[in-house]
């Protein structure tokens, strides 16, 4: 049935018509580029072939014309250096004047393909120095360019990789792209051996779930710890937290809903499939999830999500906190990496009905077991240290949960039997008017750091502020390594029946690596003991995780995959140590500043007032007044001593750097900061609220409506 003119107008002006209007993809490419250029670009973006040099100029010109038609005046090479953020430098399309004094607009193929930012000004772990600063950005044609509009400004953003003059990766994207090639190559090796002659490429996909907090801007501005560090360093637990479980999936208040609506519109216009939004467990905590995309595109899109959450929050008088643990005593924020693998023919290799699923399930289990420390290292950071193992956060012991049906499949494979399709159970609510609901392959285990969830694996240890690229890179590499070993063993097998040989190999692999499977409570102390009995590594903090990347095992893992050379891997180790030490000392300095300038003076002032009341010659005095004054005096002394101790530790920290500073921060500074916090938090409960110098947790967490 033909659509009416009104129906067409609704489609063009509605969500479908607005989607992707500022993304250089789809029909916009065919409108601004010739058919030949479109075909060659498609060969690169969809088939993984190299971008031909001869189309660069035509591609750049078409991209510029599209950008100009949408109001853009500048372009930028947009990249992800090793600081967890993105970087950009804006250049206009102006290239001079003609004989009549009119502006000449030009964007060359060279300008599209290559940029030259100063590499020494970004974290590089020793790969670059001020006297050898040259770095290059290289256009990633597999990730669509897009336009960001901000007030009167409109800029064409070109996703790029960032490398040094000596060919070394200085960013998150380059290793990710390498890892995608690696896992594709190894997966195709396995598929060929198992009889798949059609697939030519395998793509890793990522669907991030982004958690964040929203605070009232006026309350945020009164907290120096939030302004400097992104999380609170002090704060007594309020009477109400998340105990009533009334915020999770609760009604979204109007202010937050208005903010979310604007975020969605901005993301949709950029071609980002923003799908789900809801209240999270903690007060003021929210979540936004996007639909799966190839891992490199998803990494770009998640950076856009974080950038827009922050920008748009300000328009609504809010502040978006992406820190992993903004508040003690309630849930922190993570970024679940939903990881899957599909062929270029659309076959999801982690779907239970895929004929190759047992092999890829086994490979994933092997990868997690063999390289759990390296996987942990991919998401370890100072702020994530404060989250992991806390309220509803995954434990720092890496294990895998695969669900009841997959556990049964593993047991059958170990017995030498083929997997069988189990009948799906039905949820019977006992209410006639409600439909029957088919059960999933297994229950959910929210305590597991790595869980199978239908047709994907969900890696839950990633921190909310982290670039998703690093964990995706690690997942690609460890899975690729397991697939490589499987393919090599299968190729070397004397059994001419490769499917039979694969079944035998599966038994061997699963027997060795099933120790990583755990379906119980990952938060329990019993699991810590059981994990130790099984010989599973337990990394207690990020510094131990970073150290695991210095092992020969980690060097071989990334080096043999051609994802990170030894120098590139070591540079990331140095950057991580520096980030940990610098953030810890920033926290410590801020605590000393706030204790010295705000809390101790306020407590002394209140104590003085109490003592003055006690010294009055006449008049009734509550019997508790002396007791309160005594408690207050004792706690002030305790806080003062803790503050002096932290000052001394900071002096020692100033003489350290790199690995030494990171270890000192983890083992000493955090303990000293904890003592000072405890003393100040106890004082907060003794001092008159009207005299407390900063908003309380209650003020911060219950004022966004």
XYZ file of C-alpha atoms in Angstrom, residues 603-604 606-607 626-638 682-683 686-687:
21
model
C 34.530 22.180 64.068
C 36.716 24.414 66.240
C 31.351 24.994 66.972
C 33.428 23.558 69.816
C 29.552 18.528 78.471
C 29.476 15.066 76.928
C 28.980 16.510 73.446
C 31.802 19.004 73.943
C 34.106 16.221 75.119
C 33.287 13.961 72.153
C 33.718 16.843 69.756
C 37.075 17.819 71.224
C 38.337 14.239 71.019
C 37.253 13.858 67.381
C 38.801 17.202 66.430
C 42.125 16.018 67.848
C 41.753 12.744 65.930
C 32.123 11.377 62.372
C 32.533 15.078 63.104
C 28.322 15.976 65.769
C 28.380 19.501 64.345
